[in-house]
Amino acid sequence: MLFQKLVAAACLGFELAALATPAQKKQDRKLKWFGINESGAEFGEKNFTGVYGREYIWYDAKTIDAFMAQGMNMFRLNFRAADTNGIAHQVMERLTPNSLAGPFDALYLGNLTEQINYITSRGGYAMVQPHNYGRFYGAVMTDTAGFQTWWHNVAAQYANNSLVVFDTNNEYHDMPQALVFALNQAAINGIRAAGALSQYITPEGNAWSGAWTWVSSGNGASLLALHDPSNKLIYQMHQYLDGDGSGTSPTCVSGTVLRERLQAATEWLTDNGKQGVIGEFAGGSNELCVAALKDGLAFLAENAGVWWGAVWWAAGPWWADYMFSMEPERGVAWVGVLPEIRGAFL
């Protein structure tokens, strides 16, 4: 089996000749969006600013081409840093050192913009995603006006690029629900006030934005009232397949666990006329998890009226032997998962 998978991966390879249009037409796809979390620009434990190439890294254009050659059209660009206790010290701090309303760090902004331009020039979507967990310098953000200004300033940089997607913040957690609502609404207000009217926005929820707890956590009742004058909200949820849904184990509960954990959120989206995307998901490179992934992606396709797709966690040049790494061309998920699930999203 391993030899067969290696051969299959080699056949996948960097098939740039097959890259007719990187994003592919929506009508040609089972899922409108399918892609990868590019992770590395958020690295740098206990170092708010960090040194490029030592604490953090940006992403290789060749791997972006490789993903596009396999039909991926969504790139969630993570930028943050977390310490060993899991406290978020993020790219918000790298992009705007010292304050939410402060000036940009020109080099960091330049690198982010270079990545975005590369992806979108090839027809892909680039998701701007501060991986901050609703924190700034480790403290829960309560300055909604400052957060609105931060997003206004960021969105203004990409207001004319309709292939940019704005993710308000990664995985709010252990925060008052009213504050999570207020921060999401502030982000929406800031983005639209900057003249970024054509881009999709993906608000995230409290409780790590889990799909399986979207309703029970109170996210559904609270975030339903978010208002976007452009009517382009795609609610972002995350879902892993291990026992506690944390994504810390390559062991999956069952071959139908992803479908089952999406049921309540699907009903919420359908009942309320909303749309969603799974912004993070992954499972181990093993038979049971592959079955669960294929089944779950089929479920998303069956409900394509409300689900836009899914984004794998994760890839990046520093992930090495990480159990879910889909970094071309040696990542365990690139070799053992992508060839198996590719037909489920294209």
mmCIF file of C-alpha atoms in Angstrom:
data_model
loop_
_atom_site.group_PDB
_atom_site.id
_atom_site.type_symbol
_atom_site.label_atom_id
_atom_site.label_comp_id
_atom_site.label_asym_id
_atom_site.label_seq_id
_atom_site.Cartn_x
_atom_site.Cartn_y
_atom_site.Cartn_z
ATOM 1 C CA MET A 1 0.000 0.000 0.000
ATOM 2 C CA LEU A 2 2.769 2.447 0.873
ATOM 3 C CA PHE A 3 4.481 1.852 -2.483
ATOM 4 C CA GLN A 4 1.190 2.369 -4.297
ATOM 5 C CA LYS A 5 0.583 5.631 -2.450
ATOM 6 C CA LEU A 6 4.082 6.844 -3.217
ATOM 7 C CA VAL A 7 3.518 6.084 -6.891
ATOM 8 C CA ALA A 8 0.165 7.859 -6.781
ATOM 9 C CA ALA A 9 1.769 10.877 -5.143
ATOM 10 C CA ALA A 10 4.497 10.931 -7.770
ATOM 11 C CA CYS A 11 1.816 10.913 -10.440
ATOM 12 C CA LEU A 12 0.152 13.830 -8.669
ATOM 13 C CA GLY A 13 3.527 15.545 -8.416
ATOM 14 C CA PHE A 14 3.894 19.068 -9.633
ATOM 15 C CA GLU A 15 1.574 18.674 -12.630
ATOM 16 C CA LEU A 16 1.904 22.246 -13.728
ATOM 17 C CA ALA A 17 0.909 21.322 -17.252
ATOM 18 C CA ALA A 18 -2.525 20.417 -15.888
ATOM 19 C CA LEU A 19 -2.890 23.880 -14.384
ATOM 20 C CA ALA A 20 -5.319 25.234 -16.966
ATOM 21 C CA THR A 21 -6.784 27.801 -14.583
ATOM 22 C CA PRO A 22 -5.591 27.561 -10.956
ATOM 23 C CA ALA A 23 -8.911 28.419 -9.346
ATOM 24 C CA GLN A 24 -10.972 26.423 -11.846
ATOM 25 C CA LYS A 25 -14.493 27.453 -12.703
ATOM 26 C CA LYS A 26 -17.013 27.009 -9.892
ATOM 27 C CA GLN A 27 -19.295 24.905 -12.057
ATOM 28 C CA ASP A 28 -16.459 22.426 -12.608
ATOM 29 C CA ARG A 29 -16.017 21.757 -8.888
ATOM 30 C CA LYS A 30 -17.884 19.748 -6.278
ATOM 31 C CA LEU A 31 -16.850 22.353 -3.695
ATOM 32 C CA LYS A 32 -16.578 26.064 -4.491
ATOM 33 C CA TRP A 33 -13.537 26.367 -2.217
ATOM 34 C CA PHE A 34 -10.994 23.744 -1.334
ATOM 35 C CA GLY A 35 -7.514 24.522 -0.182
ATOM 36 C CA ILE A 36 -4.789 24.661 2.365
ATOM 37 C CA ASN A 37 -3.803 26.521 5.508
ATOM 38 C CA GLU A 38 -0.358 27.956 4.829
ATOM 39 C CA SER A 39 1.292 28.075 8.225
ATOM 40 C CA GLY A 40 4.689 29.421 9.241
ATOM 41 C CA ALA A 41 4.401 33.212 9.237
ATOM 42 C CA GLU A 42 2.785 32.878 12.671
ATOM 43 C CA PHE A 43 5.647 30.854 14.154
ATOM 44 C CA GLY A 44 8.050 32.274 16.727
ATOM 45 C CA GLU A 45 7.404 31.200 20.270
ATOM 46 C CA LYS A 46 7.588 33.974 22.872
ATOM 47 C CA ASN A 47 8.830 36.484 20.315
ATOM 48 C CA PHE A 48 6.313 39.112 19.247
ATOM 49 C CA THR A 49 8.367 40.503 16.402
ATOM 50 C CA GLY A 50 10.763 37.691 15.556
ATOM 51 C CA VAL A 51 13.409 37.360 12.885
ATOM 52 C CA TYR A 52 12.465 36.159 9.412
ATOM 53 C CA GLY A 53 14.027 32.778 8.672
ATOM 54 C CA ARG A 54 14.641 32.086 12.348
ATOM 55 C CA GLU A 55 11.378 32.582 14.258
ATOM 56 C CA TYR A 56 9.011 32.582 11.304
ATOM 57 C CA ILE A 57 8.885 31.875 7.588
ATOM 58 C CA TRP A 58 6.741 32.826 4.602
ATOM 59 C CA TYR A 59 5.538 30.420 1.933
ATOM 60 C CA ASP A 60 7.181 29.033 -1.177
ATOM 61 C CA ALA A 61 5.537 30.016 -4.467
ATOM 62 C CA LYS A 62 6.443 26.628 -5.926
ATOM 63 C CA THR A 63 4.283 24.842 -3.359
ATOM 64 C CA ILE A 64 1.406 27.204 -4.076
ATOM 65 C CA ASP A 65 1.716 26.227 -7.733
ATOM 66 C CA ALA A 66 1.764 22.557 -6.728
ATOM 67 C CA PHE A 67 -1.458 22.910 -4.735
ATOM 68 C CA MET A 68 -3.133 24.746 -7.586
ATOM 69 C CA ALA A 69 -2.091 21.970 -9.934
ATOM 70 C CA GLN A 70 -4.104 19.601 -7.758
ATOM 71 C CA GLY A 71 -7.191 21.790 -8.027
ATOM 72 C CA MET A 72 -6.895 23.785 -4.812
ATOM 73 C CA ASN A 73 -8.158 27.336 -5.028
ATOM 74 C CA MET A 74 -8.204 28.635 -1.430
ATOM 75 C CA PHE A 75 -5.120 29.611 0.587
ATOM 76 C CA ARG A 76 -5.676 30.583 4.214
ATOM 77 C CA LEU A 77 -2.608 32.619 5.079
ATOM 78 C CA ASN A 78 -1.844 32.233 8.773
ATOM 79 C CA PHE A 79 0.177 34.872 10.509
ATOM 80 C CA ARG A 80 0.738 34.657 14.273
ATOM 81 C CA ALA A 81 3.018 33.296 17.026
ATOM 82 C CA ALA A 82 2.074 31.299 20.114
ATOM 83 C CA ASP A 83 4.128 30.548 23.186
ATOM 84 C CA THR A 84 4.581 27.104 24.703
ATOM 85 C CA ASN A 85 1.588 27.638 26.976
ATOM 86 C CA GLY A 86 -0.659 28.200 23.995
ATOM 87 C CA ILE A 87 -1.089 31.928 24.633
ATOM 88 C CA ALA A 88 -1.439 33.753 21.369
ATOM 89 C CA HIS A 89 1.206 36.295 20.386
ATOM 90 C CA GLN A 90 0.356 37.064 16.860
ATOM 91 C CA VAL A 91 0.915 38.602 13.516
ATOM 92 C CA MET A 92 -1.436 41.365 14.418
ATOM 93 C CA GLU A 93 1.450 42.347 16.679
ATOM 94 C CA ARG A 94 3.943 41.795 13.858
ATOM 95 C CA LEU A 95 1.875 43.679 11.298
ATOM 96 C CA THR A 96 1.004 46.590 13.590
ATOM 97 C CA PRO A 97 3.523 46.615 16.461
ATOM 98 C CA ASN A 98 2.540 48.326 19.728
ATOM 99 C CA SER A 99 -1.133 49.121 19.023
ATOM 100 C CA LEU A 100 -4.139 48.036 17.000
ATOM 101 C CA ALA A 101 -4.318 51.405 15.295
ATOM 102 C CA GLY A 102 -0.555 51.709 14.774
ATOM 103 C CA PRO A 103 1.318 51.921 11.470
ATOM 104 C CA PHE A 104 2.222 48.802 9.524
ATOM 105 C CA ASP A 105 5.568 47.103 9.669
ATOM 106 C CA ALA A 106 6.494 47.695 6.026
ATOM 107 C CA LEU A 107 8.501 44.483 5.559
ATOM 108 C CA TYR A 108 5.881 42.194 7.078
ATOM 109 C CA LEU A 109 3.096 43.879 5.110
ATOM 110 C CA GLY A 110 5.198 43.601 1.972
ATOM 111 C CA ASN A 111 5.679 39.865 2.434
ATOM 112 C CA LEU A 112 1.978 39.328 3.083
ATOM 113 C CA THR A 113 1.030 41.364 0.027
ATOM 114 C CA GLU A 114 3.531 39.495 -2.141
ATOM 115 C CA GLN A 115 1.917 36.203 -1.127
ATOM 116 C CA ILE A 116 -1.586 37.531 -1.782
ATOM 117 C CA ASN A 117 -0.674 38.952 -5.177
ATOM 118 C CA TYR A 118 0.998 35.718 -6.241
ATOM 119 C CA ILE A 119 -2.042 33.618 -5.343
ATOM 120 C CA THR A 120 -4.709 35.918 -6.726
ATOM 121 C CA SER A 121 -2.826 36.654 -9.950
ATOM 122 C CA ARG A 122 -3.230 32.949 -10.684
ATOM 123 C CA GLY A 123 -6.938 32.948 -9.968
ATOM 124 C CA GLY A 124 -6.814 31.601 -6.416
ATOM 125 C CA TYR A 125 -8.423 33.028 -3.296
ATOM 126 C CA ALA A 126 -6.138 34.388 -0.560
ATOM 127 C CA MET A 127 -7.616 34.473 2.937
ATOM 128 C CA VAL A 128 -6.097 37.108 5.207
ATOM 129 C CA GLN A 129 -6.209 35.500 8.615
ATOM 130 C CA PRO A 130 -4.812 36.927 11.876
ATOM 131 C CA HIS A 131 -4.277 33.823 13.995
ATOM 132 C CA ASN A 132 -4.844 35.651 17.284
ATOM 133 C CA TYR A 133 -7.649 33.789 19.091
ATOM 134 C CA GLY A 134 -9.254 37.139 19.901
ATOM 135 C CA ARG A 135 -6.131 38.285 21.767
ATOM 136 C CA PHE A 136 -3.619 41.089 21.317
ATOM 137 C CA TYR A 137 -0.301 40.773 23.132
ATOM 138 C CA GLY A 138 -1.821 37.858 25.010
ATOM 139 C CA ALA A 139 -4.820 39.743 26.420
ATOM 140 C CA VAL A 140 -8.419 39.356 25.263
ATOM 141 C CA MET A 141 -9.263 42.197 22.886
ATOM 142 C CA THR A 142 -11.970 44.469 24.256
ATOM 143 C CA ASP A 143 -11.139 47.540 22.163
ATOM 144 C CA THR A 144 -13.695 47.013 19.429
ATOM 145 C CA ALA A 145 -13.060 50.479 17.984
ATOM 146 C CA GLY A 146 -9.342 49.699 17.722
ATOM 147 C CA PHE A 147 -10.128 46.337 16.131
ATOM 148 C CA GLN A 148 -12.363 48.065 13.603
ATOM 149 C CA THR A 149 -9.529 50.474 12.787
ATOM 150 C CA TRP A 150 -7.071 47.571 12.413
ATOM 151 C CA TRP A 151 -9.350 45.881 9.909
ATOM 152 C CA HIS A 152 -10.083 49.139 8.098
ATOM 153 C CA ASN A 153 -6.365 49.683 7.607
ATOM 154 C CA VAL A 154 -5.707 46.108 6.470
ATOM 155 C CA ALA A 155 -8.700 45.910 4.132
ATOM 156 C CA ALA A 156 -7.742 49.202 2.489
ATOM 157 C CA GLN A 157 -4.571 47.512 1.209
ATOM 158 C CA TYR A 158 -6.615 44.966 -0.768
ATOM 159 C CA ALA A 159 -9.864 46.799 -1.417
ATOM 160 C CA ASN A 160 -9.536 46.392 -5.184
ATOM 161 C CA ASN A 161 -8.771 42.676 -5.146
ATOM 162 C CA SER A 162 -11.999 40.676 -5.140
ATOM 163 C CA LEU A 163 -10.127 37.372 -4.650
ATOM 164 C CA VAL A 164 -9.020 38.352 -1.146
ATOM 165 C CA VAL A 165 -11.112 36.890 1.668
ATOM 166 C CA PHE A 166 -11.068 38.413 5.158
ATOM 167 C CA ASP A 167 -11.156 36.069 8.187
ATOM 168 C CA THR A 168 -11.964 38.243 11.208
ATOM 169 C CA ASN A 169 -9.789 36.276 13.682
ATOM 170 C CA ASN A 170 -8.852 32.687 14.353
ATOM 171 C CA GLU A 171 -10.777 30.676 16.952
ATOM 172 C CA TYR A 172 -12.132 33.054 19.542
ATOM 173 C CA HIS A 173 -12.396 31.146 22.811
ATOM 174 C CA ASP A 174 -13.207 31.605 26.501
ATOM 175 C CA MET A 175 -14.644 35.043 25.852
ATOM 176 C CA PRO A 176 -18.061 36.599 26.505
ATOM 177 C CA GLN A 177 -20.316 35.775 23.586
ATOM 178 C CA ALA A 178 -21.367 39.403 23.295
ATOM 179 C CA LEU A 179 -17.722 40.396 22.852
ATOM 180 C CA VAL A 180 -17.191 37.814 20.096
ATOM 181 C CA PHE A 181 -20.212 39.255 18.312
ATOM 182 C CA ALA A 182 -18.967 42.825 18.794
ATOM 183 C CA LEU A 183 -15.478 42.034 17.469
ATOM 184 C CA ASN A 184 -16.881 40.285 14.409
ATOM 185 C CA GLN A 185 -19.237 43.179 13.683
ATOM 186 C CA ALA A 186 -16.411 45.684 14.188
ATOM 187 C CA ALA A 187 -14.268 43.786 11.665
ATOM 188 C CA ILE A 188 -17.103 43.763 9.121
ATOM 189 C CA ASN A 189 -17.716 47.488 9.640
ATOM 190 C CA GLY A 190 -14.029 48.321 9.255
ATOM 191 C CA ILE A 191 -13.594 46.242 6.122
ATOM 192 C CA ARG A 192 -16.593 47.718 4.329
ATOM 193 C CA ALA A 193 -15.754 51.283 5.428
ATOM 194 C CA ALA A 194 -12.355 50.836 3.749
ATOM 195 C CA GLY A 195 -14.094 50.387 0.405
ATOM 196 C CA ALA A 196 -13.552 46.613 0.312
ATOM 197 C CA LEU A 197 -17.077 45.842 -0.821
ATOM 198 C CA SER A 198 -16.651 42.850 -3.146
ATOM 199 C CA GLN A 199 -14.717 40.517 -0.850
ATOM 200 C CA TYR A 200 -16.130 37.685 1.234
ATOM 201 C CA ILE A 201 -15.749 37.902 5.014
ATOM 202 C CA THR A 202 -15.613 34.797 7.223
ATOM 203 C CA PRO A 203 -16.665 35.583 10.799
ATOM 204 C CA GLU A 204 -15.574 32.980 13.338
ATOM 205 C CA GLY A 205 -17.232 31.919 16.567
ATOM 206 C CA ASN A 206 -16.422 31.416 20.217
ATOM 207 C CA ALA A 207 -15.444 27.980 21.595
ATOM 208 C CA TRP A 208 -12.690 27.577 18.983
ATOM 209 C CA SER A 209 -15.318 28.060 16.240
ATOM 210 C CA GLY A 210 -16.130 24.329 16.285
ATOM 211 C CA ALA A 211 -18.763 23.143 13.829
ATOM 212 C CA TRP A 212 -19.976 20.424 16.169
ATOM 213 C CA THR A 213 -20.608 23.000 18.939
ATOM 214 C CA TRP A 214 -21.738 25.871 16.738
ATOM 215 C CA VAL A 215 -25.306 25.676 17.976
ATOM 216 C CA SER A 216 -24.760 24.362 21.507
ATOM 217 C CA SER A 217 -22.076 26.959 22.289
ATOM 218 C CA GLY A 218 -24.392 29.857 21.522
ATOM 219 C CA ASN A 219 -22.556 30.930 18.371
ATOM 220 C CA GLY A 220 -25.560 30.210 16.206
ATOM 221 C CA ALA A 221 -27.971 32.321 18.213
ATOM 222 C CA SER A 222 -25.506 35.173 18.676
ATOM 223 C CA LEU A 223 -23.787 35.516 15.309
ATOM 224 C CA LEU A 224 -26.994 35.188 13.327
ATOM 225 C CA ALA A 225 -27.489 38.907 13.906
ATOM 226 C CA LEU A 226 -24.230 39.964 12.211
ATOM 227 C CA HIS A 227 -24.900 42.512 9.484
ATOM 228 C CA ASP A 228 -22.927 42.939 6.280
ATOM 229 C CA PRO A 229 -24.130 45.616 3.839
ATOM 230 C CA SER A 230 -22.479 43.640 1.009
ATOM 231 C CA ASN A 231 -24.228 40.416 2.096
ATOM 232 C CA LYS A 232 -21.039 38.366 1.656
ATOM 233 C CA LEU A 233 -20.638 36.605 5.003
ATOM 234 C CA ILE A 234 -19.454 33.001 4.911
ATOM 235 C CA TYR A 235 -19.468 31.675 8.486
ATOM 236 C CA GLN A 236 -16.216 29.893 9.251
ATOM 237 C CA MET A 237 -16.138 26.782 11.420
ATOM 238 C CA HIS A 238 -13.414 24.257 12.209
ATOM 239 C CA GLN A 239 -13.710 20.508 12.660
ATOM 240 C CA TYR A 240 -11.256 17.757 13.555
ATOM 241 C CA LEU A 241 -11.995 14.060 13.757
ATOM 242 C CA ASP A 242 -10.271 12.829 16.917
ATOM 243 C CA GLY A 243 -12.079 12.059 20.150
ATOM 244 C CA ASP A 244 -12.158 15.551 21.620
ATOM 245 C CA GLY A 245 -12.154 17.386 18.291
ATOM 246 C CA SER A 246 -8.877 19.139 19.087
ATOM 247 C CA GLY A 247 -6.870 17.893 16.118
ATOM 248 C CA THR A 248 -4.097 16.604 18.341
ATOM 249 C CA SER A 249 -4.350 12.953 17.353
ATOM 250 C CA PRO A 250 -4.225 11.158 13.983
ATOM 251 C CA THR A 251 -6.857 8.713 15.249
ATOM 252 C CA CYS A 252 -10.410 9.246 13.992
ATOM 253 C CA VAL A 253 -13.537 8.286 15.922
ATOM 254 C CA SER A 254 -15.250 6.560 12.993
ATOM 255 C CA GLY A 255 -15.590 6.548 9.236
ATOM 256 C CA THR A 256 -18.592 8.871 9.452
ATOM 257 C CA VAL A 257 -17.464 11.237 12.220
ATOM 258 C CA LEU A 258 -16.967 14.298 9.996
ATOM 259 C CA ARG A 259 -20.427 14.016 8.480
ATOM 260 C CA GLU A 260 -21.954 13.539 11.931
ATOM 261 C CA ARG A 261 -20.136 16.521 13.436
ATOM 262 C CA LEU A 262 -21.359 18.772 10.630
ATOM 263 C CA GLN A 263 -25.042 17.882 10.949
ATOM 264 C CA ALA A 264 -26.207 20.512 13.477
ATOM 265 C CA ALA A 265 -24.266 23.331 11.798
ATOM 266 C CA THR A 266 -25.688 22.314 8.417
ATOM 267 C CA GLU A 267 -29.205 22.520 9.793
ATOM 268 C CA TRP A 268 -28.443 25.967 11.264
ATOM 269 C CA LEU A 269 -27.091 27.264 7.954
ATOM 270 C CA THR A 270 -30.039 25.822 6.030
ATOM 271 C CA ASP A 271 -32.724 27.033 8.431
ATOM 272 C CA ASN A 272 -31.311 30.556 8.531
ATOM 273 C CA GLY A 273 -30.364 30.988 4.880
ATOM 274 C CA LYS A 274 -26.662 31.313 5.700
ATOM 275 C CA GLN A 275 -23.503 29.871 4.164
ATOM 276 C CA GLY A 276 -20.412 28.396 5.759
ATOM 277 C CA VAL A 277 -16.913 27.072 5.193
ATOM 278 C CA ILE A 278 -14.790 24.636 7.173
ATOM 279 C CA GLY A 279 -11.669 26.739 7.644
ATOM 280 C CA GLU A 280 -9.669 23.985 9.343
ATOM 281 C CA PHE A 281 -10.023 20.214 9.187
ATOM 282 C CA ALA A 282 -7.707 17.219 9.102
ATOM 283 C CA GLY A 283 -7.417 13.533 9.862
ATOM 284 C CA GLY A 284 -4.613 11.012 10.024
ATOM 285 C CA SER A 285 -3.101 9.231 7.051
ATOM 286 C CA ASN A 286 -4.823 5.940 7.741
ATOM 287 C CA GLU A 287 -7.695 3.949 6.301
ATOM 288 C CA LEU A 288 -10.348 4.991 8.829
ATOM 289 C CA CYS A 289 -9.554 8.693 8.654
ATOM 290 C CA VAL A 290 -9.410 8.696 4.867
ATOM 291 C CA ALA A 291 -12.859 7.086 4.835
ATOM 292 C CA ALA A 292 -14.152 9.759 7.233
ATOM 293 C CA LEU A 293 -12.622 12.555 5.173
ATOM 294 C CA LYS A 294 -14.071 11.296 1.908
ATOM 295 C CA ASP A 295 -17.475 10.803 3.513
ATOM 296 C CA GLY A 296 -17.400 14.256 5.124
ATOM 297 C CA LEU A 297 -16.350 15.987 1.916
ATOM 298 C CA ALA A 298 -19.135 14.158 0.093
ATOM 299 C CA PHE A 299 -21.542 15.507 2.720
ATOM 300 C CA LEU A 300 -20.310 19.049 2.079
ATOM 301 C CA ALA A 301 -20.820 18.543 -1.651
ATOM 302 C CA GLU A 302 -24.326 17.192 -1.016
ATOM 303 C CA ASN A 303 -25.028 20.414 0.856
ATOM 304 C CA ALA A 304 -23.190 22.766 -1.493
ATOM 305 C CA GLY A 305 -26.055 25.208 -1.251
ATOM 306 C CA VAL A 306 -24.904 26.157 2.238
ATOM 307 C CA TRP A 307 -21.305 24.865 2.447
ATOM 308 C CA TRP A 308 -18.657 26.533 0.296
ATOM 309 C CA GLY A 309 -15.985 23.960 1.053
ATOM 310 C CA ALA A 310 -13.079 23.155 3.339
ATOM 311 C CA VAL A 311 -9.458 24.138 4.004
ATOM 312 C CA TRP A 312 -6.927 21.522 5.173
ATOM 313 C CA TRP A 313 -4.716 22.070 8.210
ATOM 314 C CA ALA A 314 -1.865 22.475 7.303
ATOM 315 C CA ALA A 315 1.173 23.041 5.110
ATOM 316 C CA GLY A 316 4.294 25.131 5.312
ATOM 317 C CA PRO A 317 8.070 24.766 4.913
ATOM 318 C CA TRP A 318 8.715 24.102 8.610
ATOM 319 C CA TRP A 319 6.115 21.420 9.341
ATOM 320 C CA ALA A 320 8.558 18.544 8.695
ATOM 321 C CA ASP A 321 6.972 15.290 9.934
ATOM 322 C CA TYR A 322 3.813 16.862 11.415
ATOM 323 C CA MET A 323 1.051 14.246 11.345
ATOM 324 C CA PHE A 324 -1.242 16.338 9.102
ATOM 325 C CA SER A 325 1.389 18.018 6.927
ATOM 326 C CA MET A 326 0.328 18.403 3.323
ATOM 327 C CA GLU A 327 3.495 20.214 2.303
ATOM 328 C CA PRO A 328 4.588 19.075 -1.156
ATOM 329 C CA GLU A 329 5.930 16.699 -1.821
ATOM 330 C CA ARG A 330 6.963 14.748 1.236
ATOM 331 C CA GLY A 331 4.270 15.713 3.754
ATOM 332 C CA VAL A 332 2.468 12.680 5.121
ATOM 333 C CA ALA A 333 -0.929 14.024 4.016
ATOM 334 C CA TRP A 334 0.401 14.993 0.582
ATOM 335 C CA VAL A 335 1.481 11.393 0.074
ATOM 336 C CA GLY A 336 -1.223 9.460 1.905
ATOM 337 C CA VAL A 337 -4.346 11.667 2.020
ATOM 338 C CA LEU A 338 -4.510 14.067 -0.928
ATOM 339 C CA PRO A 339 -4.492 11.367 -3.640
ATOM 340 C CA GLU A 340 -7.371 9.655 -1.810
ATOM 341 C CA ILE A 341 -9.614 12.706 -1.277
ATOM 342 C CA ARG A 342 -8.887 14.706 -4.421
ATOM 343 C CA GLY A 343 -11.895 13.285 -6.236
ATOM 344 C CA ALA A 344 -14.157 14.375 -3.376
ATOM 345 C CA PHE A 345 -13.609 18.088 -3.907
ATOM 346 C CA LEU A 346 -13.066 18.343 -7.673
#
